[in-house]
Tab-separated table of C-alpha atoms in Angstrom:
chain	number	residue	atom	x	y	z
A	1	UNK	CA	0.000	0.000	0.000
A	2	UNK	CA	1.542	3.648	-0.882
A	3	UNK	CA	1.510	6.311	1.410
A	4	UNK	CA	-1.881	7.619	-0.742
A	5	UNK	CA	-3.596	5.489	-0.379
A	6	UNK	CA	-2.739	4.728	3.433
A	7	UNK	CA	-3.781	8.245	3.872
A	8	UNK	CA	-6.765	7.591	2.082
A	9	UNK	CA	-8.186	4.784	4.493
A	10	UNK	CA	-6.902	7.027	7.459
A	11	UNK	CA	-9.091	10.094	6.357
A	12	UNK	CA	-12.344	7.287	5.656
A	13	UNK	CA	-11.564	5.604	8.627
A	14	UNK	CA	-12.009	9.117	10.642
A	15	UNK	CA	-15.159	10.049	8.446
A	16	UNK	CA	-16.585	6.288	9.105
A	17	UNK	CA	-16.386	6.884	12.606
A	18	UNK	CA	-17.717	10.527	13.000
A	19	UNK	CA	-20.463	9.304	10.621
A	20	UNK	CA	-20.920	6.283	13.702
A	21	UNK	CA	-20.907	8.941	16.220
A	22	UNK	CA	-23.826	11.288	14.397
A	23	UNK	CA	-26.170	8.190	13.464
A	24	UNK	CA	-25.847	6.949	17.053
A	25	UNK	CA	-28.429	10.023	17.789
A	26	UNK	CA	-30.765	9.029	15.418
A	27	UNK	CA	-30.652	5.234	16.826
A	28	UNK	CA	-30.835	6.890	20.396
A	29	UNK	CA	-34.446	8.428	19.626
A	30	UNK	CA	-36.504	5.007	19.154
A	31	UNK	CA	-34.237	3.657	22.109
A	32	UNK	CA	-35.421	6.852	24.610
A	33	UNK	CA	-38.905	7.139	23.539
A	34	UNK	CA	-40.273	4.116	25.741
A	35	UNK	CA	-38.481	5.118	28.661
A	36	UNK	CA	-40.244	8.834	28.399
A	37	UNK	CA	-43.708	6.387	28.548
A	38	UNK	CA	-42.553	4.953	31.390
A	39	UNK	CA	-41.170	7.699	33.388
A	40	UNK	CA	-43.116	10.539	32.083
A	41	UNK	CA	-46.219	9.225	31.335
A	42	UNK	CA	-46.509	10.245	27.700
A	43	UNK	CA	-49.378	8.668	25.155
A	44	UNK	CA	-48.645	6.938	22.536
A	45	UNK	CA	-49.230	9.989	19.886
A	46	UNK	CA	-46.493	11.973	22.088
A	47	UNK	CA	-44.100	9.489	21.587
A	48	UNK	CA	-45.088	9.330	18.147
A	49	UNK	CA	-44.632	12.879	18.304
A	50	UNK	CA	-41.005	12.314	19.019
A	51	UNK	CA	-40.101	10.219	16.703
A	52	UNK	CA	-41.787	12.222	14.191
A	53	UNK	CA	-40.014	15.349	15.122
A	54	UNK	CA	-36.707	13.737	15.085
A	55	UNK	CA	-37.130	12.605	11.230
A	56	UNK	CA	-38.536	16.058	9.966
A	57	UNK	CA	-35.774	17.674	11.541
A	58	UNK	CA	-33.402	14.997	10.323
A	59	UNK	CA	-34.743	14.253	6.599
A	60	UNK	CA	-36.820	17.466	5.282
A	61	UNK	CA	-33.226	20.016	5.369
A	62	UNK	CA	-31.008	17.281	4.495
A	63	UNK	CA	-31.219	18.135	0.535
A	64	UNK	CA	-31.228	22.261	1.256
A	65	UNK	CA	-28.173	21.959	3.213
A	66	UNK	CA	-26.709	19.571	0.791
A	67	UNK	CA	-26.961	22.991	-1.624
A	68	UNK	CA	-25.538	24.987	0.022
A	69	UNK	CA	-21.894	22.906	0.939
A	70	UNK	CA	-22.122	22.707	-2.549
A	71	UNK	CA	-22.187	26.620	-3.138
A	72	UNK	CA	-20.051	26.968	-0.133
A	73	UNK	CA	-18.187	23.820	1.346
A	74	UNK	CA	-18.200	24.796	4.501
A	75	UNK	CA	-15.397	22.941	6.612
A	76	UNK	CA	-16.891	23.234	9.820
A	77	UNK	CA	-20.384	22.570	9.552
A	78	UNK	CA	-19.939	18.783	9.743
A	79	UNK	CA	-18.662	19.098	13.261
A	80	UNK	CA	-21.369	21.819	14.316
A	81	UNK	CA	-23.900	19.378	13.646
A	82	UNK	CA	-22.717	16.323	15.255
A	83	UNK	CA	-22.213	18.589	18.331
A	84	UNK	CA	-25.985	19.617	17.685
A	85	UNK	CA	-27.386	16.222	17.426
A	86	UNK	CA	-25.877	15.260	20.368
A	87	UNK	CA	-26.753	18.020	22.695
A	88	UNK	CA	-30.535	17.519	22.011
A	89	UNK	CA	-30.742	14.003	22.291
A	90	UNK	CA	-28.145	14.330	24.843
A	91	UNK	CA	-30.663	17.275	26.898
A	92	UNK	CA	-33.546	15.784	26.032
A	93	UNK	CA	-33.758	13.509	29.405
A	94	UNK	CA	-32.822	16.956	31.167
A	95	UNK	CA	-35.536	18.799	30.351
A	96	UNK	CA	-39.036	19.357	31.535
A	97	UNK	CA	-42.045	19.403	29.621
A	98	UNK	CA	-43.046	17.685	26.496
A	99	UNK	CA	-42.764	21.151	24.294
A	100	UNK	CA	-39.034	21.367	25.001
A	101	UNK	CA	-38.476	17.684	24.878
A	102	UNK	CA	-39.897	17.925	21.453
A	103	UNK	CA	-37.830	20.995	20.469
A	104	UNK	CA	-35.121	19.478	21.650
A	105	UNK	CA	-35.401	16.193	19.792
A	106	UNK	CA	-36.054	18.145	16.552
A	107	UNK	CA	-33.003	20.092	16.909
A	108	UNK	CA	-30.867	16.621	17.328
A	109	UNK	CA	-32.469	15.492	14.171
A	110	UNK	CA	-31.906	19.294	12.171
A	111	UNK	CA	-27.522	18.494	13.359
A	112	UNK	CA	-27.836	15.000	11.445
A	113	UNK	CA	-29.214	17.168	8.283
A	114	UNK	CA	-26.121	19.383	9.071
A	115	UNK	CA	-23.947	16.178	9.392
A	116	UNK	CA	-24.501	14.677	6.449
A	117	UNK	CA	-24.367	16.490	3.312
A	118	UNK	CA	-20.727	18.029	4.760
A	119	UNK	CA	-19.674	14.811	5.890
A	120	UNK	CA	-20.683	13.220	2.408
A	121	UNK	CA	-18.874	15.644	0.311
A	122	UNK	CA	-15.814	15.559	2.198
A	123	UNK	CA	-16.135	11.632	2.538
A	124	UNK	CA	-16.309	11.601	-1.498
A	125	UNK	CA	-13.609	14.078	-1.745
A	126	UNK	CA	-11.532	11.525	0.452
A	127	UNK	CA	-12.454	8.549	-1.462
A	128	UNK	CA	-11.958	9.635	-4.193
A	129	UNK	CA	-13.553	6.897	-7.152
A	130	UNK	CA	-13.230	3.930	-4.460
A	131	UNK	CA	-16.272	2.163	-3.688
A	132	UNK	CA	-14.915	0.207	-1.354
A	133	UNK	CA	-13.202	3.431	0.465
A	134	UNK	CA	-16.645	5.350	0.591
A	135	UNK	CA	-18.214	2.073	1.684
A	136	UNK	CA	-16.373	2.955	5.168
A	137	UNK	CA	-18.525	6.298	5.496
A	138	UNK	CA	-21.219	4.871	4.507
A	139	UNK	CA	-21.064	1.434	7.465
A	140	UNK	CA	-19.943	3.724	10.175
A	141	UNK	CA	-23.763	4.893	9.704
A	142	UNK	CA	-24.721	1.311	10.060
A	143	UNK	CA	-22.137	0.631	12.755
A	144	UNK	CA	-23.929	3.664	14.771
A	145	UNK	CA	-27.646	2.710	14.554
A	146	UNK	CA	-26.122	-1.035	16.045
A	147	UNK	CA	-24.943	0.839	18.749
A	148	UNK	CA	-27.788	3.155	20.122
A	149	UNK	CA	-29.618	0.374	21.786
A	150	UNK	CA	-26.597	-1.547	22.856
A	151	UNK	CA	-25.114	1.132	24.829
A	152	UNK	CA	-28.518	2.866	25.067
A	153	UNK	CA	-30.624	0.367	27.129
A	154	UNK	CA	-28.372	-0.720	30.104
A	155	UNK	CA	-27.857	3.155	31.034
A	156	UNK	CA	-31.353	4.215	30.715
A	157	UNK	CA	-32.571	1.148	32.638
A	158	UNK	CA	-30.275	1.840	35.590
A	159	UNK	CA	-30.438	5.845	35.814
A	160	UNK	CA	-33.459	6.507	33.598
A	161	UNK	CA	-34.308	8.898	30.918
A	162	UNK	CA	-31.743	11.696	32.485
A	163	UNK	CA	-29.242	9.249	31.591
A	164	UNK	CA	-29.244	10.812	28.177
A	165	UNK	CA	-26.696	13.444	29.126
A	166	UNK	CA	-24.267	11.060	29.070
A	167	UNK	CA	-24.459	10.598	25.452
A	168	UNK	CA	-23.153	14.633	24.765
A	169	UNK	CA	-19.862	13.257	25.559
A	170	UNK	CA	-19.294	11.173	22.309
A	171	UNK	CA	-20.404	14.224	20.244
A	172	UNK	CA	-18.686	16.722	21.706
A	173	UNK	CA	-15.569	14.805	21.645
A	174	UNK	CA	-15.799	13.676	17.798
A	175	UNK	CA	-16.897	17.304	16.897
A	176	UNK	CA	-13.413	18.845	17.881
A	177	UNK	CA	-11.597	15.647	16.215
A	178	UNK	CA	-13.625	16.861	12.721
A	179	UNK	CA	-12.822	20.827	13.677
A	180	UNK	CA	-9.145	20.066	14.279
A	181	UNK	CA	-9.021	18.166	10.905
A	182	UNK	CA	-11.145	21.007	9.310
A	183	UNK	CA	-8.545	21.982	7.290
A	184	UNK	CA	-6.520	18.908	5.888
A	185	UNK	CA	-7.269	18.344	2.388
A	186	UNK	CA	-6.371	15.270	0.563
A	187	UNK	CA	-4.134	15.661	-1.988
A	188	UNK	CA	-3.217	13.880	-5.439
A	189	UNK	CA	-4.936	13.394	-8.811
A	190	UNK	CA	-9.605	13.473	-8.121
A	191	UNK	CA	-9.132	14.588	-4.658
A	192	UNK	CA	-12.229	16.890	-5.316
A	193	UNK	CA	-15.127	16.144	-4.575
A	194	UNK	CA	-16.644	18.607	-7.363
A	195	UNK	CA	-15.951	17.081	-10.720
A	196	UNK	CA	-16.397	18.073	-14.174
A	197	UNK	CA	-19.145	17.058	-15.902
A	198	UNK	CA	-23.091	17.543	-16.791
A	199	UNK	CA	-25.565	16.066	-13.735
A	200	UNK	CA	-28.194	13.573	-15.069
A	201	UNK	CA	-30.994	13.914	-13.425
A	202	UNK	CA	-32.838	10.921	-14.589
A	203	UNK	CA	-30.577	8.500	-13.451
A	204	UNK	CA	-30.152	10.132	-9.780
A	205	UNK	CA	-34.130	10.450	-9.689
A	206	UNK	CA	-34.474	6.091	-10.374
A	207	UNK	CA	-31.619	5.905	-7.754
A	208	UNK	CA	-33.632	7.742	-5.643
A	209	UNK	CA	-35.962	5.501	-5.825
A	210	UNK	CA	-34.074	2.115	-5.393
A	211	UNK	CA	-32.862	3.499	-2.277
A	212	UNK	CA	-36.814	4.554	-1.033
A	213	UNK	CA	-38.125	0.869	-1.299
A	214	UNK	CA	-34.476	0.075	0.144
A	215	UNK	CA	-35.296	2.190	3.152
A	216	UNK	CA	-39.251	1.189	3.544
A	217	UNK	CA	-37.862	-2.839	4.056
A	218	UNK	CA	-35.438	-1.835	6.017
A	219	UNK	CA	-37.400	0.330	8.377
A	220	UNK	CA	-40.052	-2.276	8.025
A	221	UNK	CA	-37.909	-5.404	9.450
A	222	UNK	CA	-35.998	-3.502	12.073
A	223	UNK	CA	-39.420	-2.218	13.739
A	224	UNK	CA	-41.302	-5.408	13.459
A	225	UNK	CA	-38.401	-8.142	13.746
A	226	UNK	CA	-38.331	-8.246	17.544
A	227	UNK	CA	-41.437	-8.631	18.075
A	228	UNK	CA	-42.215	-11.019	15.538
A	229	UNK	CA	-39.873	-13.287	17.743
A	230	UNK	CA	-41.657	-12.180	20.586
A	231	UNK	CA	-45.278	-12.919	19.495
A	232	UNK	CA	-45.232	-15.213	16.466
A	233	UNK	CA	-42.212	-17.318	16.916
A	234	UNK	CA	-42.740	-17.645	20.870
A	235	UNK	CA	-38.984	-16.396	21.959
A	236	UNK	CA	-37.752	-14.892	24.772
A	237	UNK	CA	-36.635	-10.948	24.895
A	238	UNK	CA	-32.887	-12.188	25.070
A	239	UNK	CA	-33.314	-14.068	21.656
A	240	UNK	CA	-35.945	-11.347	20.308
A	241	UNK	CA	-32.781	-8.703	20.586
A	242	UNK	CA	-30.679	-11.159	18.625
A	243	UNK	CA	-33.189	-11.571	16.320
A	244	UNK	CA	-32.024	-7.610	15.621
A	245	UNK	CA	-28.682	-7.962	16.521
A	246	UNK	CA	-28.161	-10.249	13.455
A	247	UNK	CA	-30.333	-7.774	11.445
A	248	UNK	CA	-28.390	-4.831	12.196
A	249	UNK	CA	-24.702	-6.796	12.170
A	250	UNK	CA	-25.630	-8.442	8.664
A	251	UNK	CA	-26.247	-4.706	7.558
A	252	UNK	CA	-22.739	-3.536	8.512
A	253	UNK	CA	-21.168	-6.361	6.656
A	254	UNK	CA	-23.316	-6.272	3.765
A	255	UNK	CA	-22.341	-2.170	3.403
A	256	UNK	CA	-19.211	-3.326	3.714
A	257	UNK	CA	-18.655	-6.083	1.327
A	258	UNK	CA	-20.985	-4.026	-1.284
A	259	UNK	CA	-18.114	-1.489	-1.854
A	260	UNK	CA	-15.668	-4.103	-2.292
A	261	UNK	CA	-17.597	-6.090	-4.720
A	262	UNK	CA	-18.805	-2.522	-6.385
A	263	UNK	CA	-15.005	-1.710	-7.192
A	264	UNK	CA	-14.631	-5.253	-8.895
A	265	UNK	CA	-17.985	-6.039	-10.591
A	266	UNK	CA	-19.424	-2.686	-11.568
A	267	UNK	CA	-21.913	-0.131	-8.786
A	268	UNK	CA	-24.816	-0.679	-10.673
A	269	UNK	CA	-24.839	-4.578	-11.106
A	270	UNK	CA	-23.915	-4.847	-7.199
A	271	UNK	CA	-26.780	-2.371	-6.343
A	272	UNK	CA	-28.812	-4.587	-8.785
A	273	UNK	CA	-27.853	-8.472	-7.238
A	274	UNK	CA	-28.532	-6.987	-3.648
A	275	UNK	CA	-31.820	-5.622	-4.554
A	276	UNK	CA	-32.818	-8.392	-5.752
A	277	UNK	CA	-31.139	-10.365	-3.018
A	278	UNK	CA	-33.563	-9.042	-0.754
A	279	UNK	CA	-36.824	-10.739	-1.469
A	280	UNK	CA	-35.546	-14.384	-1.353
A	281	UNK	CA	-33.936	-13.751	1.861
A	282	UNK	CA	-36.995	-11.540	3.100
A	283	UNK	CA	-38.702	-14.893	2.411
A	284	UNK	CA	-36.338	-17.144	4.237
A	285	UNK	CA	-36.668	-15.089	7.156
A	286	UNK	CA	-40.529	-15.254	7.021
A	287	UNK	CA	-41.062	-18.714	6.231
A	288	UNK	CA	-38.088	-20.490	8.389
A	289	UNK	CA	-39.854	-22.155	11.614
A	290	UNK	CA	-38.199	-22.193	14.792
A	291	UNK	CA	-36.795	-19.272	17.166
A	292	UNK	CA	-32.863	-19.746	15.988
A	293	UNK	CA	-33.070	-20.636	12.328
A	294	UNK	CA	-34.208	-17.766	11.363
A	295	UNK	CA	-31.734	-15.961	12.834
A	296	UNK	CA	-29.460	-16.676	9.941
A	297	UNK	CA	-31.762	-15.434	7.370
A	298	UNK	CA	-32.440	-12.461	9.359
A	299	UNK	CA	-28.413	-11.195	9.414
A	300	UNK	CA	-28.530	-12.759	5.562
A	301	UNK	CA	-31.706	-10.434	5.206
A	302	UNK	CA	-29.736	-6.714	6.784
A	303	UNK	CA	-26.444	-7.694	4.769
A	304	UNK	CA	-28.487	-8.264	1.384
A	305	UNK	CA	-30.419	-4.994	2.283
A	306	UNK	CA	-27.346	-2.976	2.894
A	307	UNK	CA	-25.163	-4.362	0.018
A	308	UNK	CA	-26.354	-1.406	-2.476
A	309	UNK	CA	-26.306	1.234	0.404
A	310	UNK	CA	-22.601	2.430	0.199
A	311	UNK	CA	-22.981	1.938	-3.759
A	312	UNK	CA	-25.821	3.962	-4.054
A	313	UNK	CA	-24.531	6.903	-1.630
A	314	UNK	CA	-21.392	6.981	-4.523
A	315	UNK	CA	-23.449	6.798	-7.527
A	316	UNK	CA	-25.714	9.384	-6.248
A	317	UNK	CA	-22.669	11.773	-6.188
A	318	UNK	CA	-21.204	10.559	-9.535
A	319	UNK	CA	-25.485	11.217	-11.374
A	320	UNK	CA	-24.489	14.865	-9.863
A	321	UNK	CA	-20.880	15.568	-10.224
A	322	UNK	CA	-21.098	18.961	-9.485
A	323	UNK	CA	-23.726	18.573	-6.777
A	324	UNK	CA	-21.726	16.204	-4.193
A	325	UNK	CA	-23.317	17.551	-0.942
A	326	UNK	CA	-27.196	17.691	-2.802
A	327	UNK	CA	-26.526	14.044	-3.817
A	328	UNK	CA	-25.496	12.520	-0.031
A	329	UNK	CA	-27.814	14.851	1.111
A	330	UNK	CA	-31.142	12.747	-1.021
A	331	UNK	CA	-29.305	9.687	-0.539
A	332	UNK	CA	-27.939	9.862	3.018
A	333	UNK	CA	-31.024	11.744	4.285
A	334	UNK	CA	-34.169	12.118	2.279
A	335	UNK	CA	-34.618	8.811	0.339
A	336	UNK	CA	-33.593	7.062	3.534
A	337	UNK	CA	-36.105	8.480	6.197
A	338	UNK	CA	-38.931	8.313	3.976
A	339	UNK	CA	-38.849	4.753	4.693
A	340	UNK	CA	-39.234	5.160	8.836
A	341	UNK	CA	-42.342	8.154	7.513
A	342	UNK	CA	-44.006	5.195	5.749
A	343	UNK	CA	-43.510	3.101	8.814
A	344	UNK	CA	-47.123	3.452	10.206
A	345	UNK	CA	-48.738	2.322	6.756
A	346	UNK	CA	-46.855	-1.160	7.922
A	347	UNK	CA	-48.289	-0.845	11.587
A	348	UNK	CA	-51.614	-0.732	10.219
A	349	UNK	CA	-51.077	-4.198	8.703
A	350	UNK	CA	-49.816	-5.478	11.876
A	351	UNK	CA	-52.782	-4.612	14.147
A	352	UNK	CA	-54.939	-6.658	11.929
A	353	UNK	CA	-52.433	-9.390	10.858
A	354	UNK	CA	-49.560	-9.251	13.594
A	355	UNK	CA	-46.038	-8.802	12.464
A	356	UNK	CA	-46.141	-11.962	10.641
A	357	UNK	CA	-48.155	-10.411	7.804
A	358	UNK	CA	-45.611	-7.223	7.578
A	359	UNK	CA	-43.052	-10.106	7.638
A	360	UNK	CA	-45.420	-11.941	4.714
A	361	UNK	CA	-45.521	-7.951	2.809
A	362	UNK	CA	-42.189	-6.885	2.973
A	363	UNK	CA	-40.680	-9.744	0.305
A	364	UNK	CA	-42.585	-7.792	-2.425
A	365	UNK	CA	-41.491	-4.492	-1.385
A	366	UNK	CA	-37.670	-5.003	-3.368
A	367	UNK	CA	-39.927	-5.847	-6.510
A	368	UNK	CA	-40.197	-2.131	-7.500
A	369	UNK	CA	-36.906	-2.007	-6.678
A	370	UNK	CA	-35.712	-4.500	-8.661
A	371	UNK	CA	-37.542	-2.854	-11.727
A	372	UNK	CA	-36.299	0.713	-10.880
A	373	UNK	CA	-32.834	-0.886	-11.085
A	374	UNK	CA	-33.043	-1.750	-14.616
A	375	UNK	CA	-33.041	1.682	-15.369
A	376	UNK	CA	-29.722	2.230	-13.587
A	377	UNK	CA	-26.625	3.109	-15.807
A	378	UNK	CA	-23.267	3.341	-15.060
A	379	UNK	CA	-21.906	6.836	-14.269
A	380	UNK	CA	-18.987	8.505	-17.218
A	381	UNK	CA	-16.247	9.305	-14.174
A	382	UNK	CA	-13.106	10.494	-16.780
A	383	UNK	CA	-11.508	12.580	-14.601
A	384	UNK	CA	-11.245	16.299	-16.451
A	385	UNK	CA	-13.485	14.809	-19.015
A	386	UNK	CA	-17.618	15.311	-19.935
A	387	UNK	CA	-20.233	13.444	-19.705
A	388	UNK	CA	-21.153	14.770	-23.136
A	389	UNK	CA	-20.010	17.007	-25.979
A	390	UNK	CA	-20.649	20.154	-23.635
A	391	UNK	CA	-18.136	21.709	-22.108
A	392	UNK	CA	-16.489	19.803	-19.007
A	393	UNK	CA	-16.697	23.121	-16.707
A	394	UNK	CA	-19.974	23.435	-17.662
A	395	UNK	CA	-22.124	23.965	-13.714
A	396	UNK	CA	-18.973	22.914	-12.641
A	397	UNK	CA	-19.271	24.847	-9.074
A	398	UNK	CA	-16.228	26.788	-7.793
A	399	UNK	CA	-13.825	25.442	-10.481
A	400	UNK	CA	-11.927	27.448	-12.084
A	401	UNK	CA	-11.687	27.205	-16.010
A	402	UNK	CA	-9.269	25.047	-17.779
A	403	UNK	CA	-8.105	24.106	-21.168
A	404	UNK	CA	-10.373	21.773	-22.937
A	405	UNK	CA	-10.252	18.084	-22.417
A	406	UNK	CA	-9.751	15.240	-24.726
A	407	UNK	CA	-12.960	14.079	-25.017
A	408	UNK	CA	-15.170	17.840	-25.642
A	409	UNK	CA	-16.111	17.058	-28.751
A	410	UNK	CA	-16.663	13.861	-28.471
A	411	UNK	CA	-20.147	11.631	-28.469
A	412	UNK	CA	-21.103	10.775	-25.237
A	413	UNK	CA	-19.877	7.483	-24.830
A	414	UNK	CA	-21.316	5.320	-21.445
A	415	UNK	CA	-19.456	2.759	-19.450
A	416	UNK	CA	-19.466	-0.732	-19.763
A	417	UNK	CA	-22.018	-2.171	-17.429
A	418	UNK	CA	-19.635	-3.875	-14.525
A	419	UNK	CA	-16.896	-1.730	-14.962
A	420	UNK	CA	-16.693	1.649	-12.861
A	421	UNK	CA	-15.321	4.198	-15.605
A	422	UNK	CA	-11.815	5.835	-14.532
C-alpha cells in the first residue's frame, strides 16, 4: 500500500467513525422514547410525536443543506452538527415538559441534516472513485444505529431517561476531532469532490428511488423483527434482541462487502444483485420455523439490504458531479427516512395481521426495486473529461476554467455495465 492510499483509508476511517458517532443520535431516539412512557407518562401519539419530530428535523433540510456545501463547502459545519445532534438528544432527558423535549429532539435530528451532506462531500472528496473506500462512510452509519440500543438500554434502565446526558460526551468529543481536521485536504490526482461534468438527473431520480423501497424494508424489518420473535415465533426478549442484533450486524457487513464487490464487478450490477437479493432472503426469514433458524436469514436479510447502500450513496454523487453535498444529502437523508415516515402504513397491517403479515408484505417491497434498477446506468467518471459534448466546466461549481479536455467534442460514450469508468 503507498503512502496515498494509506492516507486515504486514514481520512475514511475518521469520516466512518464521526459518521458512527452522528447516526448513534438518530438510533438513540426510538431507544429513549419508551423510557419517556414509562417515566413521564406520555401517550402513545407523544411518543409518536417524538419520533416524528426527530425525522422532519433529520430528513426534510437534508437536501437544502446539501446545496448549500455545494455553493459553499463549509469545513466546519460537519462538526457543528454532530455537536448539535448530540446536545438535544443528549438534553432531552434533562428537560421538563413535552414542548421542550420535542424541540429538543427536533433540533438533534436538524444536526444529522447538518452532518450529512458536509460529511458526504468531504467523505467523497476523500475517497476519491473507491467504492470500497466510501463504503467505510457509509457502514460507520450502520455501525452507529447497532450501537444506540446496545449502549442505550443498560444506562437508561439503571439511571433513567436523564441518563441521556451522558451521550453529549461522544459528540462533543468527535466534533473537535472533525474541527481540528477542518482543514486537511487530501491531496493527489480526483481529490475533489466537485468534478467536471453535466448532472443527469434521470438516473439520480431512479436511484432515488431504489434506495426509497431500500429504506421502507429496512425500516419495516428492524421495527417489526423483535417482536415477531416475541409474538409469532414464541422467543424470549434475550433471543428477540438477537433476532435484531443479526439484522443490524448483517447490515454492517453487507455495506461493507458491497463497496468491495462494487469496485470489482461494476456499482450498478452490485446495487442490482442486492436488490434483488432481498426478497428471497426476506422470504427465508418469514417462512423459516423455529426461534434460531431464522436468525441466519435475518443477518442474511440486513447484509443483502445494505449491500447497495454504500454503492448507491457513490453513484448518487457521480449522477451529480457537481452537486456532491445535494446528492449525499437525497441519498444519506431524504430517500432514507422516507422509509421510517411510511412506517405506520406497515403498523396498520400489523394490528390486523400481527407482524407476521408485515413479515409476509415486505418480500414484495424489493420488486419495485428491482424494476427501478433496470433503469440504472453506469456513471462517465473520466476525470477532467464530460459526460457529453458540452463543455467539461460546464455547472462545474467553484472550479476554475481550464483548457479543454480530450474528449469535448466527443459523443457521449457510457461505461461498460460492470466496470466503474476511470
Amino acid at each position: 500500500m503507498t503512502t496515498q492510499q494509506a492516507g486515504v483509508w486514514r481520512r475514511m476511517r475518521l469520516w466512518g467513525a464521526a459518521h458512527a458517532v452522528d447516526d448513534l443520535y438518530q438510533g438513540l431516539v426510538p431507544a429513549v422514547v419508551p423510557y419517556f412512557v414509562l417515566e413521564r407518562g406520555y401517550g402513545y401519539v407523544a411518543a409518536g410525536g417524538l419520533t416524528l419530530a426527530a425525522t422532519l428535523g433529520s430528513a426534510v433540510p437534508q437536501p437544502l443543506v446539501g446545496l448549500l456545501v455545494d455553493r459553499r463547502p463549509l469545513p466546519w459545519l460537519s462538526a457543528a452538527g454532530l455537536a448539535l445532534a448530540g446536545l438535544g438528544v443528549g438534553l432531552s432527558g434533562l428537560a421538563d415538559g413535552y414542548a421542550l423535549v420535542w424541540l429538543l429532539v427536533l433540533l438533534s435530528g436538524l444536526g444529522v441534516a447538518a452532518f450529512h451532506p458536509a460529511a458526504g462531500r468531504a467523505a467523497r472528496e476523500a475517497a476519491g472513485d473507491s467504492a470500497g473506500a466510501m463504503s467505510v462512510f457509509a457502514a460507520g452509519g450502520s455501525v452507529g444505529f447497532f450501537l444506540a440500543p446496545v449502549l442505550a438500554t443498560p444506562l437508561l434502565t439503571a439511571w433513567g431517561v436523564r441518563a441521556t446526558a451522558v451521550f453529549v460526551l461522544p459528540a462533543l468529543a468527535m466534533a473537535a476531532v472533525l474541527f481540528r481536521a477542518r482543514h486537511r485536504r487530501p491531496g493527489g490526482p480526483g481529490s475533489s469532490a466537485v468534478r467536471a461534468g453535466k448532472d443527469r438527473w434521470r438516473p439520480f431520480l431512479v436511484l432515488t428511488g431504489v434506495e426509497i423501497v431500500r429504506s421502507v424494508a429496512f425500516f419495516g424489518v428492524s421495527t417489526f423483527i423483535e417482536l415477531y420473535w416475541l409474538r409469532h415465533l414464541g422467543a424470549s426478549h434475550l433471543l428477540a434482541g438477537a433476532a435484531l442484533t443479526c439484522f443490524l450486524l448483517g447490515g454492517v457487513v453487507g455495506t461493507l462487502g458491497g463497496g468491495r464487490l462494487a469496485d470489482r464487478i461494476g456499482m450498478v450490477r452490485t446495487a442490482q444483485w442486492g436488490t434483488a437479493l432481498t426478497a428471497p432472503a426476506l422470504i427465508l426469514l418469514r417462512v423459516t420455523p423455529g426461534p434460531w433458524a431464522p436468525l441466519l436469514f435475518a443477518a442474511l436479510a440486513g447484509a443483502m439490504l445494505n449491500l447497495p447502500f454504500a454503492v448507491l450513496v457513490k453513484l448518487g454523487q457521480d449522477y451529480l458531479p457537481t452537486r456532491p453535498g445535494t446528492a449525499a444529502g437525497v441519498t444519506l437523508g431524504l430517500a432514507v427516512s422516507v422509509g421510517g415516515l411510511l412506517a405506520p402504513l406497515l403498523g396498520l397491517i400489523a394490528r390486523s395481521h400481527g407482524p407476521e403479515g408485515v413479515l409476509a408484505v415486505l418480500p414484495a417491497v424489493p420488486v419495485a426495486g428491482v424494476l427501478l434498477g433496470m433503469f440504472m446506468v453506469e456513471p462517465d467518471n473520466r476525470a477532467g473529461g464530460p459526460e457529453t459534448g458540452e463543455s467539461a466546466t460546464e455547472g462545474r461549481v467553484g472550479a476554475p476554467p481550464g483548457p479543454p479536455g480530450p474528449g469535448e467534442n466527443c459523443a457521449k460514450r457510457e461505461a461498460p455495465t460492470g466496470r466503474i469508468a476511470g
